[in-house]
PDB file of C-alpha atoms and ligand atoms in Angstrom:
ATOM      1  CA  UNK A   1       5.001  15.828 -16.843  1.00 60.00           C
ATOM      2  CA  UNK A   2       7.111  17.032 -13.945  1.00 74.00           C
ATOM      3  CA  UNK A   3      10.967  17.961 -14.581  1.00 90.00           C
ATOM      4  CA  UNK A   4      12.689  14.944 -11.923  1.00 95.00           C
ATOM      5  CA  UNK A   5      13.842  17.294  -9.620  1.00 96.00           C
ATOM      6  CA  UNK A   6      10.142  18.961  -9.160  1.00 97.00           C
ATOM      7  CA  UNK A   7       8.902  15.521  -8.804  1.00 98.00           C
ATOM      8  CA  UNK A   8      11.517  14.646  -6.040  1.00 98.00           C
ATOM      9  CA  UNK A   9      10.294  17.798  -4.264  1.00 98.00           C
ATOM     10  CA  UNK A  10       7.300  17.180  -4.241  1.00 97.00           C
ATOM     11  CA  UNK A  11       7.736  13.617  -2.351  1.00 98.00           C
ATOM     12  CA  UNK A  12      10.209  15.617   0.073  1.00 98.00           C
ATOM     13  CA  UNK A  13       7.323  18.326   0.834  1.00 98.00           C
ATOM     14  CA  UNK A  14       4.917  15.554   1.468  1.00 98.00           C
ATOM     15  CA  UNK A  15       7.463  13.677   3.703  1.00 98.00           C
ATOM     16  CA  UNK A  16       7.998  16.939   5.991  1.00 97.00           C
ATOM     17  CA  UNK A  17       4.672  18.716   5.498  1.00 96.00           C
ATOM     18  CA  UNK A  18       3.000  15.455   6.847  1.00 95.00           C
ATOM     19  CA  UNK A  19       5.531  14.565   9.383  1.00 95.00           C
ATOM     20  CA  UNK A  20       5.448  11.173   7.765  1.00 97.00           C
ATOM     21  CA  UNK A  21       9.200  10.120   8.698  1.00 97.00           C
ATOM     22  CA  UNK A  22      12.348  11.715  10.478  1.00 95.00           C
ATOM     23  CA  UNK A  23      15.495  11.041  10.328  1.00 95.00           C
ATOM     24  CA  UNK A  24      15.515   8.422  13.791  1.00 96.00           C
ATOM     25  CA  UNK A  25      12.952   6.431  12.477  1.00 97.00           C
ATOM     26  CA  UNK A  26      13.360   2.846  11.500  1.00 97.00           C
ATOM     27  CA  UNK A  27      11.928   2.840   8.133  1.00 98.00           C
ATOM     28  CA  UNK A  28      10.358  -0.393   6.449  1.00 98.00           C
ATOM     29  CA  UNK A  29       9.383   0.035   3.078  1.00 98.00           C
ATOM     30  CA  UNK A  30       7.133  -2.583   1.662  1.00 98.00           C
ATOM     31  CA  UNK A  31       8.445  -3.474  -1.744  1.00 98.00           C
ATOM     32  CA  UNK A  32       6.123  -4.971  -3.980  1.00 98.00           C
ATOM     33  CA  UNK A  33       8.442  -4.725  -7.144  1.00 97.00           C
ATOM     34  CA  UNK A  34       6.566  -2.384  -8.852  1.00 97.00           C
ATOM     35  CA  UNK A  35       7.183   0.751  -9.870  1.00 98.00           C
ATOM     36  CA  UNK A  36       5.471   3.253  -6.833  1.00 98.00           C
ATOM     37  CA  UNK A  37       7.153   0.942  -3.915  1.00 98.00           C
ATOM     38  CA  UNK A  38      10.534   1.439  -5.888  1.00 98.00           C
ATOM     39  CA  UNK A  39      10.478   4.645  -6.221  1.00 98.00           C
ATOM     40  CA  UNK A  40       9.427   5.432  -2.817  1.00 98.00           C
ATOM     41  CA  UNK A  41      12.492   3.251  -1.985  1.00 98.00           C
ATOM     42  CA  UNK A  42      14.526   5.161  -3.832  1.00 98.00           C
ATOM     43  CA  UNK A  43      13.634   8.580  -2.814  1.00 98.00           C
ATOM     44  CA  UNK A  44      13.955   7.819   0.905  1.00 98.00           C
ATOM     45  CA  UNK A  45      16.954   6.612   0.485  1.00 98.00           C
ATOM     46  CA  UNK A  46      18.484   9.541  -1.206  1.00 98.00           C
ATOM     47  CA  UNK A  47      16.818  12.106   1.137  1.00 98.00           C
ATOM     48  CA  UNK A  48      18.876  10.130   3.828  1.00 98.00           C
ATOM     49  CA  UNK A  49      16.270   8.135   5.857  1.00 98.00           C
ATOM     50  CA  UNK A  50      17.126   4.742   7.237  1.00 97.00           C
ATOM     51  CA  UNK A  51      15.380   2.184   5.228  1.00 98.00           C
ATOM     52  CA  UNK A  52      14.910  -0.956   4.699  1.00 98.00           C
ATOM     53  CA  UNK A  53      12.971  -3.024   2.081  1.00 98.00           C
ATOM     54  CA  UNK A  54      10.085  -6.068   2.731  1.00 98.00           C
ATOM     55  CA  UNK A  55       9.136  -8.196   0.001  1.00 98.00           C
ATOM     56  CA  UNK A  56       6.344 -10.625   0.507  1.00 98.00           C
ATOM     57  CA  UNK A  57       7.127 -13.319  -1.381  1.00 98.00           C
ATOM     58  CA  UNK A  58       3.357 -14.285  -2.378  1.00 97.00           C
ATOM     59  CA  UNK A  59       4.443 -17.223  -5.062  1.00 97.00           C
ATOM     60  CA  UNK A  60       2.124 -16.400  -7.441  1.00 95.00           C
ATOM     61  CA  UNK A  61       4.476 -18.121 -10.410  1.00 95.00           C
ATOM     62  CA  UNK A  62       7.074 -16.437 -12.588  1.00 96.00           C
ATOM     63  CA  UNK A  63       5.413 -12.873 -11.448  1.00 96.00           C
ATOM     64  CA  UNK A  64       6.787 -13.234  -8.146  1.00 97.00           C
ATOM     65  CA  UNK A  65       9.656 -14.473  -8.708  1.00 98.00           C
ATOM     66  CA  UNK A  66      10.487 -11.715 -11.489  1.00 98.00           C
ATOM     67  CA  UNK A  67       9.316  -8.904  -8.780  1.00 98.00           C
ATOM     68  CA  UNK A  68      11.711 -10.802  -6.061  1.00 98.00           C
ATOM     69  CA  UNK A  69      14.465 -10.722  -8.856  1.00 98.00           C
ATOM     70  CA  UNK A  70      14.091  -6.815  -9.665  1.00 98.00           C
ATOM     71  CA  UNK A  71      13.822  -5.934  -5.962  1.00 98.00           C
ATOM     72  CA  UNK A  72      17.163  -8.160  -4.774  1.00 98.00           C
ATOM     73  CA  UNK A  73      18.760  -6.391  -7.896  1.00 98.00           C
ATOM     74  CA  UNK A  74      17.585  -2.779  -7.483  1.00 98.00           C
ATOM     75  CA  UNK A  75      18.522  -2.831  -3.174  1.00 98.00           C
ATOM     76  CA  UNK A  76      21.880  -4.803  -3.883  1.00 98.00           C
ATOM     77  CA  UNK A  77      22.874  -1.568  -6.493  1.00 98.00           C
ATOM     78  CA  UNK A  78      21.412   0.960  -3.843  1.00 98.00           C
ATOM     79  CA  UNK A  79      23.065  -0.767  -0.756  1.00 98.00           C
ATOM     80  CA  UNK A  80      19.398  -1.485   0.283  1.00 98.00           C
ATOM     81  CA  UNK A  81      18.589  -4.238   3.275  1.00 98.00           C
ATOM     82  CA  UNK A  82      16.223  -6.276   2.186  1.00 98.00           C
ATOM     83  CA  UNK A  83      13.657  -8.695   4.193  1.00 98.00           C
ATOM     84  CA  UNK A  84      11.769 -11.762   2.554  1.00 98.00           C
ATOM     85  CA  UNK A  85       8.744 -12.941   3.625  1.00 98.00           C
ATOM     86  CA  UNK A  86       7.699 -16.561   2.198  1.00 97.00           C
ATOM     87  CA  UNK A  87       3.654 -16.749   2.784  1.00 97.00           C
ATOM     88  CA  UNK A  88       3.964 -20.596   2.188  1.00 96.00           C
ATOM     89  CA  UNK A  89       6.412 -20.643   5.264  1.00 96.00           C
ATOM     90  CA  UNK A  90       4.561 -18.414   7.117  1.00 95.00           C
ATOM     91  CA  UNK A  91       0.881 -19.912   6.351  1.00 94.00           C
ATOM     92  CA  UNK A  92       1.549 -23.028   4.657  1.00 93.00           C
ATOM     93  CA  UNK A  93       0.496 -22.138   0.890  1.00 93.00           C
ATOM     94  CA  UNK A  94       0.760 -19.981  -1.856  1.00 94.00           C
ATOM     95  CA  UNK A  95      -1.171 -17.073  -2.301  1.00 94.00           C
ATOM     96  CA  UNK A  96      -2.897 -18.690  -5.118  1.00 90.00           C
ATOM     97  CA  UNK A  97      -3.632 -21.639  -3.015  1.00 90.00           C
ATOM     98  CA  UNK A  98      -4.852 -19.010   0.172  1.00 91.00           C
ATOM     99  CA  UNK A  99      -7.077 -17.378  -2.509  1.00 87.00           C
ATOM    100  CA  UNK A 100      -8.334 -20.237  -4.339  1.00 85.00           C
ATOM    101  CA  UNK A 101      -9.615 -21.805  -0.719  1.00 84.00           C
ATOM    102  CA  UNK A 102     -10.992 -18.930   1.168  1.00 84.00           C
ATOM    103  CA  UNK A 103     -12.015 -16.282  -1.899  1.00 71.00           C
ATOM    104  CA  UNK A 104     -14.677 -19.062  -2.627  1.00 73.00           C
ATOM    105  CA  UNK A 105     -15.685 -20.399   0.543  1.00 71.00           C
ATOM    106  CA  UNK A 106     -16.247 -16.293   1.774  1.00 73.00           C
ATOM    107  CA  UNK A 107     -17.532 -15.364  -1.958  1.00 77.00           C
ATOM    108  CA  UNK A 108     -14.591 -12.761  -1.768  1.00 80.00           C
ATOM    109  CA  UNK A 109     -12.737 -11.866  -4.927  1.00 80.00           C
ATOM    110  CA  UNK A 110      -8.944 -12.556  -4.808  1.00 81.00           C
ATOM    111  CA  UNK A 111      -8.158  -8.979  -4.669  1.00 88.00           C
ATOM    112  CA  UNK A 112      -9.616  -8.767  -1.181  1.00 87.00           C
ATOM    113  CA  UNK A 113      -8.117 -11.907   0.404  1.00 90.00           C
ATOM    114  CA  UNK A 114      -4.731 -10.856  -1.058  1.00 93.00           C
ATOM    115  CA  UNK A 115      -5.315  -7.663   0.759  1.00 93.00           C
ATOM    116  CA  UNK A 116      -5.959  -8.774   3.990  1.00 93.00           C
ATOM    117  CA  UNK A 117      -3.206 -11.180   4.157  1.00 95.00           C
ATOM    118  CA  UNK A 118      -0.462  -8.627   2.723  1.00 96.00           C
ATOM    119  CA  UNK A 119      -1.325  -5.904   5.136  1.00 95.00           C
ATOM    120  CA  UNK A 120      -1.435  -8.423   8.164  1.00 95.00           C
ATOM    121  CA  UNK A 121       1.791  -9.845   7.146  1.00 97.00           C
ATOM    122  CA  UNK A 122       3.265  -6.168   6.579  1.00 97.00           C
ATOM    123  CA  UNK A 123       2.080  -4.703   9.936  1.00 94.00           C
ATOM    124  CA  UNK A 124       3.469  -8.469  12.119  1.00 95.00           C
ATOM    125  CA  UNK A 125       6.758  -8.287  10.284  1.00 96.00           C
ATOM    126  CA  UNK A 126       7.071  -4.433  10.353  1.00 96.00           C
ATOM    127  CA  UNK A 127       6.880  -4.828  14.941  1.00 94.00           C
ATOM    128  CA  UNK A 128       9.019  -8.212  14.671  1.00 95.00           C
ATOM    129  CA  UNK A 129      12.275  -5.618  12.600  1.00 96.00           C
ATOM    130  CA  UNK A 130      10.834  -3.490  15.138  1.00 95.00           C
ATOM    131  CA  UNK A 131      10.292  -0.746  12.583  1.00 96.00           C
ATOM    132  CA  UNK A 132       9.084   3.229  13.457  1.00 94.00           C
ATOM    133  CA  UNK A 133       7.186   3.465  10.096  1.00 96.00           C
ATOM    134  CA  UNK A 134       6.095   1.270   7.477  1.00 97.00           C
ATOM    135  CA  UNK A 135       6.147   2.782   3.917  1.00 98.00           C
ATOM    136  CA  UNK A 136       3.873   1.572   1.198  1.00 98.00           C
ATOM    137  CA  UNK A 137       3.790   3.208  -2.765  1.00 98.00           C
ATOM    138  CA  UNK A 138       0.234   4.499  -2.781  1.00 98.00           C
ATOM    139  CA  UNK A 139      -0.408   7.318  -5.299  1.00 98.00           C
ATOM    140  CA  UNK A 140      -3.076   9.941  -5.693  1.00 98.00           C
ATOM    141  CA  UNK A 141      -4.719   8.291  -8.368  1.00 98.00           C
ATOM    142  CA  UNK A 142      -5.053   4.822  -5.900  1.00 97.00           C
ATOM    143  CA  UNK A 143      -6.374   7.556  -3.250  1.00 97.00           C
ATOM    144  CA  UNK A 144      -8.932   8.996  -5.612  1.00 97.00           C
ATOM    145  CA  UNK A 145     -10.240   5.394  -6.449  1.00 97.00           C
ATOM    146  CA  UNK A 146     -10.492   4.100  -2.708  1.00 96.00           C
ATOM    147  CA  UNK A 147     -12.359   7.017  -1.875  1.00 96.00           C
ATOM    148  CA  UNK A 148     -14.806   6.791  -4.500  1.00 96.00           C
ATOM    149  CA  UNK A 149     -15.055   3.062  -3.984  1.00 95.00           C
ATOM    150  CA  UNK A 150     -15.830   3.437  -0.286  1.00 94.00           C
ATOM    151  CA  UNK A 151     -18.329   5.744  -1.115  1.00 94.00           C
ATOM    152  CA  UNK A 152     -19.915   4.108  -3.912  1.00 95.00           C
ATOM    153  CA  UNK A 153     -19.844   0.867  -1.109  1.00 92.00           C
ATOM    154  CA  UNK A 154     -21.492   2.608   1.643  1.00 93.00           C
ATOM    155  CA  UNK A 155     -18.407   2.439   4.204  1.00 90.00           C
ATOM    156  CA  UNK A 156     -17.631   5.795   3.689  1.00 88.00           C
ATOM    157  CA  UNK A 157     -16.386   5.643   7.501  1.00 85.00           C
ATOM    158  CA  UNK A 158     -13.683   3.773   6.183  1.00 86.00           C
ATOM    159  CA  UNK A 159     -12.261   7.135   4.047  1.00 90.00           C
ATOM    160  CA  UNK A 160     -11.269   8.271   7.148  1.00 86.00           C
ATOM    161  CA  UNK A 161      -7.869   6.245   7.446  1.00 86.00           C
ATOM    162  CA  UNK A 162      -7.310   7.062   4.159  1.00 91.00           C
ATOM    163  CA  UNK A 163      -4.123   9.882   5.038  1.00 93.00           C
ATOM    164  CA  UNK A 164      -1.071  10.454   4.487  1.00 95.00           C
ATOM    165  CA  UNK A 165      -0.009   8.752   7.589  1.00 93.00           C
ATOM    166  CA  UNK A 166      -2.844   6.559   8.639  1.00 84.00           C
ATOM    167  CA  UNK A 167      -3.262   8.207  11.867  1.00 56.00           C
ATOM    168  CA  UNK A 168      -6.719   6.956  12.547  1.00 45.00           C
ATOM    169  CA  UNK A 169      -5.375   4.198  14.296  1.00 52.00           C
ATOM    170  CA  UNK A 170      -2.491   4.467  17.216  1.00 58.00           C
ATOM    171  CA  UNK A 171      -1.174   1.544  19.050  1.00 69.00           C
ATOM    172  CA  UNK A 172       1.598   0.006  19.938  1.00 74.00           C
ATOM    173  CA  UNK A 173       0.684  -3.152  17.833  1.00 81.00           C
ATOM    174  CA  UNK A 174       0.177  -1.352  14.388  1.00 86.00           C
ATOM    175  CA  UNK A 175       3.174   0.086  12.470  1.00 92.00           C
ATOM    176  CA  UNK A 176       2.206   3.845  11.634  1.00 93.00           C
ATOM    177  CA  UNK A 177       1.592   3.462   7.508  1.00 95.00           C
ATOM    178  CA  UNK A 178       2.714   6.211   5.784  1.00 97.00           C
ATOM    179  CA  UNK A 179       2.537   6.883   1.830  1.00 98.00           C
ATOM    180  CA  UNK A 180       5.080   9.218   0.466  1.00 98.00           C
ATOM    181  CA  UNK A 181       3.437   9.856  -2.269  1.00 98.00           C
ATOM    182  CA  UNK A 182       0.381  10.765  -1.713  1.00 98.00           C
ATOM    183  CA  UNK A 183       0.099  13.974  -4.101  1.00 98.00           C
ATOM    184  CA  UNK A 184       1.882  11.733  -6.918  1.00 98.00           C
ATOM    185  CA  UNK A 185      -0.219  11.476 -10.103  1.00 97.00           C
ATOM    186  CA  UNK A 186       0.468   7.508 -11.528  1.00 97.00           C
ATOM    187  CA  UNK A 187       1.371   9.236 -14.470  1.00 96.00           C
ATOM    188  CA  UNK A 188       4.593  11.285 -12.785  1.00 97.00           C
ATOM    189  CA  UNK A 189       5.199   8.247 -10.962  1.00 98.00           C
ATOM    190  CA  UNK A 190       5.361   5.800 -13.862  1.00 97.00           C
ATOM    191  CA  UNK A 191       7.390   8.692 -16.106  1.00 97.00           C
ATOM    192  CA  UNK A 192       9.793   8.866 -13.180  1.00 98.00           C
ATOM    193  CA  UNK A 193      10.536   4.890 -12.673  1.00 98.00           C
ATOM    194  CA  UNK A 194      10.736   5.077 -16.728  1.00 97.00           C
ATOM    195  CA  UNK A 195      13.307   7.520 -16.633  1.00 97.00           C
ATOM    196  CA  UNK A 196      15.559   6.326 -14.108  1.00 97.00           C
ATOM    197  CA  UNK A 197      15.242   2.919 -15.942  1.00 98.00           C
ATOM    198  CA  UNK A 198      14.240   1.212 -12.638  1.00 98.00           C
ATOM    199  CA  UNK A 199      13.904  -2.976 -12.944  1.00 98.00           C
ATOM    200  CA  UNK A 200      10.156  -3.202 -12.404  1.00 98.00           C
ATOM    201  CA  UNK A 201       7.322  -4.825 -14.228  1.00 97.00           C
ATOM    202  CA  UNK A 202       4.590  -2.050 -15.478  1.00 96.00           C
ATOM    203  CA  UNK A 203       1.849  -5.302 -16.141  1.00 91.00           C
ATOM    204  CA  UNK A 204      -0.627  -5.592 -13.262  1.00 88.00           C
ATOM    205  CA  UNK A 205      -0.686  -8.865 -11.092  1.00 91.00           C
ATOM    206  CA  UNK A 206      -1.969 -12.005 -13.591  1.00 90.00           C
ATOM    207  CA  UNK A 207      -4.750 -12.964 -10.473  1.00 88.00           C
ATOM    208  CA  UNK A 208      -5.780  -9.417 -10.166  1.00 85.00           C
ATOM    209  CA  UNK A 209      -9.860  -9.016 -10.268  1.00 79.00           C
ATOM    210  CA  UNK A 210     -10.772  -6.123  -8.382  1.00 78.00           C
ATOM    211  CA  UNK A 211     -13.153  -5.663 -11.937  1.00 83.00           C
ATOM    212  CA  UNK A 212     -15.224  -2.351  -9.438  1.00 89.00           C
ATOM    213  CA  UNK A 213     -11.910  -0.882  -8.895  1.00 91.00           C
ATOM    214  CA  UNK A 214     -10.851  -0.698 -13.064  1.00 90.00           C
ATOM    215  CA  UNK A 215     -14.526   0.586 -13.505  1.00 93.00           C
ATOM    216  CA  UNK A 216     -13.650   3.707 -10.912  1.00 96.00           C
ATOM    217  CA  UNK A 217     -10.450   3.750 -12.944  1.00 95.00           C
ATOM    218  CA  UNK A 218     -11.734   4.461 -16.269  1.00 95.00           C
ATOM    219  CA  UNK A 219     -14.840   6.218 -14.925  1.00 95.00           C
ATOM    220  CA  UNK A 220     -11.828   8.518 -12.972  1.00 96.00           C
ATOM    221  CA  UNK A 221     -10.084   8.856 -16.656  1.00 95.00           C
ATOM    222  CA  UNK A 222     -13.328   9.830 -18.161  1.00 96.00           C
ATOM    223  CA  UNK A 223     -13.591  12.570 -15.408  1.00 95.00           C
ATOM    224  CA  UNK A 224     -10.162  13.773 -15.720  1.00 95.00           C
ATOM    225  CA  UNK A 225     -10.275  14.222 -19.776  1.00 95.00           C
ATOM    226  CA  UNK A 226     -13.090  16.494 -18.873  1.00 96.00           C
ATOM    227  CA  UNK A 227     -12.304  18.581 -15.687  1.00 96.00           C
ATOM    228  CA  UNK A 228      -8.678  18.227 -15.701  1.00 96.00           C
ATOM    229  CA  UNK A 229      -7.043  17.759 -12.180  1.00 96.00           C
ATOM    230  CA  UNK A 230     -10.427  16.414 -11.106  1.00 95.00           C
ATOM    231  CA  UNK A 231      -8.601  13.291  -9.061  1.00 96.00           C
ATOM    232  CA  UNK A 232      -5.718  16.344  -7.231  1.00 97.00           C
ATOM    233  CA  UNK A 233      -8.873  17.900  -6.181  1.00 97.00           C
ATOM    234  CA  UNK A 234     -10.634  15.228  -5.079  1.00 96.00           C
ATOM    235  CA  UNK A 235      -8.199  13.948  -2.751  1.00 97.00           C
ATOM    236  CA  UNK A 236      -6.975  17.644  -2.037  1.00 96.00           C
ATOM    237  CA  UNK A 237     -10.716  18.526  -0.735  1.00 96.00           C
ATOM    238  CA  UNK A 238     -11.328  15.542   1.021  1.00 94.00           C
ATOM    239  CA  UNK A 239      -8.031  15.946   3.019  1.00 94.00           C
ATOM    240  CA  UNK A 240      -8.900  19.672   4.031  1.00 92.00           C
ATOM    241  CA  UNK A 241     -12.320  18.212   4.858  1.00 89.00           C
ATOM    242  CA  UNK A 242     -10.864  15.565   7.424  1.00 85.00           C
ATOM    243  CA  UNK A 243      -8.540  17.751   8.856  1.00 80.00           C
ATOM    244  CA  UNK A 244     -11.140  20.143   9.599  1.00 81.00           C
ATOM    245  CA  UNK A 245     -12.964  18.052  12.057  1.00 75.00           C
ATOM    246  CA  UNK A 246     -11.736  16.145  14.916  1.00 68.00           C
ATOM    247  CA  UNK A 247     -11.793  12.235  14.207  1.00 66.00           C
ATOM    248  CA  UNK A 248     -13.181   9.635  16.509  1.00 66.00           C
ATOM    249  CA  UNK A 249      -9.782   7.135  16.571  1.00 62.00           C
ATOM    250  CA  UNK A 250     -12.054   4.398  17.604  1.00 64.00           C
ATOM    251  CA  UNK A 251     -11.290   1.853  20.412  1.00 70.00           C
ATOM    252  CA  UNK A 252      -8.528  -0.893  19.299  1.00 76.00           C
ATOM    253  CA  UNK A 253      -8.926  -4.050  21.065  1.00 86.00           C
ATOM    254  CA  UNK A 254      -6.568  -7.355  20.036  1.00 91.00           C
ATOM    255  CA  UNK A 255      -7.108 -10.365  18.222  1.00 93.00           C
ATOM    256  CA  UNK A 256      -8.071 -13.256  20.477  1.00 93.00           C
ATOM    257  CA  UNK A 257      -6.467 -15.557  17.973  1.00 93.00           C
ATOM    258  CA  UNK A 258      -3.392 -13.712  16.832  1.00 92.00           C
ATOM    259  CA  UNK A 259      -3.060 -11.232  19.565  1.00 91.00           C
ATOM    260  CA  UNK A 260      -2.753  -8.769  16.827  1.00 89.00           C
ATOM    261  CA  UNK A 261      -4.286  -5.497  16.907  1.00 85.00           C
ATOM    262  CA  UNK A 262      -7.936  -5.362  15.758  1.00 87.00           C
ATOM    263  CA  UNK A 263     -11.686  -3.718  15.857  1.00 82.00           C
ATOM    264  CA  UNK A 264     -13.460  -7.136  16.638  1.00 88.00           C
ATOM    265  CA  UNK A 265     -12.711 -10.168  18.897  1.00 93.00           C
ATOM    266  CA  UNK A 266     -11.162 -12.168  16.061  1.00 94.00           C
ATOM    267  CA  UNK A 267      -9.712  -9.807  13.218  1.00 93.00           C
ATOM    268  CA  UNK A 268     -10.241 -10.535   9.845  1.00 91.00           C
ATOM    269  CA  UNK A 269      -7.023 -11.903   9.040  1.00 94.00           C
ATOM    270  CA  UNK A 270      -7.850 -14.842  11.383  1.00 93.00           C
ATOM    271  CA  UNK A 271     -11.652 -15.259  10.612  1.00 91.00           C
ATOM    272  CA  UNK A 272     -10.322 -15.606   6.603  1.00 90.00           C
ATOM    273  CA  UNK A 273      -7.817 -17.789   7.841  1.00 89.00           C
ATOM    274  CA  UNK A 274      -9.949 -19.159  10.075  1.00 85.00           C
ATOM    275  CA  UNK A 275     -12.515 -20.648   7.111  1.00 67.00           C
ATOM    276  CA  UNK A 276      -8.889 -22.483   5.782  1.00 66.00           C
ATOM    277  CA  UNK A 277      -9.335 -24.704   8.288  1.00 58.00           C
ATOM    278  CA  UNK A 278     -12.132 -26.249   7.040  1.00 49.00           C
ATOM    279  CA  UNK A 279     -10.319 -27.712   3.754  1.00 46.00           C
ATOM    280  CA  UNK A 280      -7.795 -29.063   5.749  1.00 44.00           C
TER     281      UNK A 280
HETATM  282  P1  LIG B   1      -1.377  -2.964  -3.954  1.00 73.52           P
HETATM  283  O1  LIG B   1      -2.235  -3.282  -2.796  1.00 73.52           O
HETATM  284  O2  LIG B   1      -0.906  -4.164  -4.716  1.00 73.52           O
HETATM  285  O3  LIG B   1      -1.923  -1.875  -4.833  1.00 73.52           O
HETATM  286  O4  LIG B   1      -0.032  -2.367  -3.351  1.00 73.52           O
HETATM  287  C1  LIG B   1      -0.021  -1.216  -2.564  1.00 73.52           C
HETATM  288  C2  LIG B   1       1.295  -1.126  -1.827  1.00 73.52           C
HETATM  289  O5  LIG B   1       1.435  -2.258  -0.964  1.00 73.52           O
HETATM  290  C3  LIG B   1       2.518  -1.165  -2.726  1.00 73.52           C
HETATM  291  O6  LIG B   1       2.844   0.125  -3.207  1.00 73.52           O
HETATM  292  C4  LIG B   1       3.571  -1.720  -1.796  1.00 73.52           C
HETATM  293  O7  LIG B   1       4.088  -0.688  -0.961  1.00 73.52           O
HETATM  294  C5  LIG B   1       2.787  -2.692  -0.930  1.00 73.52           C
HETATM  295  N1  LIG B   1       2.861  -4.073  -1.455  1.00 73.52           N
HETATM  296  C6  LIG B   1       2.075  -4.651  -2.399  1.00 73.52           C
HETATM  297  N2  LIG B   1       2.454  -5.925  -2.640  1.00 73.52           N
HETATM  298  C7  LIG B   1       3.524  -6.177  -1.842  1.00 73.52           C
HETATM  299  C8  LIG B   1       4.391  -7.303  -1.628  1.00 73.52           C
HETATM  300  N3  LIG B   1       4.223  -8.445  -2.294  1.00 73.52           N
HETATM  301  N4  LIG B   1       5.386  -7.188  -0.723  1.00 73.52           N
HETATM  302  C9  LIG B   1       5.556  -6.040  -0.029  1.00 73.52           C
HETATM  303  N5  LIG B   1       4.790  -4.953  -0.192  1.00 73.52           N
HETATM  304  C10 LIG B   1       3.782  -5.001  -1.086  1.00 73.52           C
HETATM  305 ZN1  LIG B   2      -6.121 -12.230  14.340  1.00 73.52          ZN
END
């Protein structure tokens, strides 16, 4: 395990090596409740940046409103603004009703739908607080798994917005996503949140079911035990790799039902929301 101070570092290196954030940004950090996002919180707060927190409120029983109650304690002790997003005020239902209605009609696991609707909501609220950057708590080991995942699920394509600073994508409808830490084994992170007895919940969500992604996991853990540093590497190489080459950024269009920024006609926010309608 790192000592906390090399651990700090190394978020600081990743911050200025990667030119994720500076200091006249407007920094949005989406706060899940858990122990990455609060940390990231944390540290960019104490390095000096000008942050802010976002909790989507997704009402998915007493998890939620535990993770609401640990994040409105932990930025009321650090001074922290912090924004609330309701997704039954802003799309009339829980995110257990969302899933329940759509996940089945599409065939898509929970996981996914949950997905889609977080990151829409993250990237409409981050331009309405008219934010720089929006921060989320990804860690190497989640890097290691997406990329595997997307290759295992023939989009490898999609690896290539998987950066420090998701830089794939520029326009002035998507918040640049960046993800402090990036290098951060779970393990440091989870030591670190221990340490500095931060109020977060270490369970995972009670609806998650991405079942491929815990297969990766342990097939990842299995890897590890046996060529230790296997996931740093993994990540490490694939990063040189990208950098090497010159990325196609890929043409951005916008949503002709949200006006939001998207590859097809109607993004996949709306065409999941779109299948709602149907129940109603
Ligand atoms: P996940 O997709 O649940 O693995 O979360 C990845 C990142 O998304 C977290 O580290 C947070 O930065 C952000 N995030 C997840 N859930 C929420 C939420 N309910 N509200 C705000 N941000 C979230
Ligand atoms: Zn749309």
């Amino acid at each position: 395990m790192k000592k906390i101070q090399e651990f700090e570092e190394e978020v600081r290196r990743t911050v200025e090596d990667y030119d994720l954030i500076n200091k006249k940004d407007k920094v949005l950090v989406a706060c899940s409740g858990g122990k990455d996002s609060t940390t990231v919180l944390y540290l960019l707060k104490k390095f000096g940046y000008d942050v802010e927190g976002l909790f989507i409120d997704l009402l998915i029983g007493s998890w939620s409103k535990k993770n609401l109650e640990n994040v409105r304690q932990f930025c009321a002790e650090q001074g922290i603004k912090l924004h609330v997003v309701d997704v039954r005020k802003e799309l009339g239902g829980s995110m257990c009703y969302l899933r329940s209605k759509i996940g089945k009609k599409e065939g898509l696991k929970s996981c996914t739908v949950c997905g889609v609707i977080k990151r829409w909501l993250l990237n409409k609220k981050a331009q309405e607080l008219g934010a720089d950057k929006l921060v989320t708590g990804h860690n190497l080991d989640d890097q290691a798994e997406t990329l595997l995942m997307n290759l295992l699920k023939n989009r490898v394509e999609m690896n290539l917005g998987q950066l420090p600073k998701t830089g794939v994508v520029v326009d002035k409808k998507f918040v640049p996503r960046v993800k402090p830490l990036f290098f951060c084994l779970n393990q440091d992170v989870r030591k670190y949140a221990k340490l500095m007895k931060f109020p977060v919940l270490y369970e995972k969500c009670p609806c998650a079911s991405e079942v491929f992604r815990w297969e990766i996991r342990e097939k990842l853990d299995g890897l590890e035990k046996e060529y230790p540093g296997f996931r740093e590497k993994m990540v490490k190489n694939f990063l040189g790799m990208v950098s090497r080459f010159k990325v196609d950024k890929g043409k951005m269009i916008y949503c002709d039902e949200c006006g939001e920024a998207s590859r097809d006609k109607i993004c996949r926010f709306c065409k999941l929301m779109g299948n709602l309608e149907t129940f109603k």
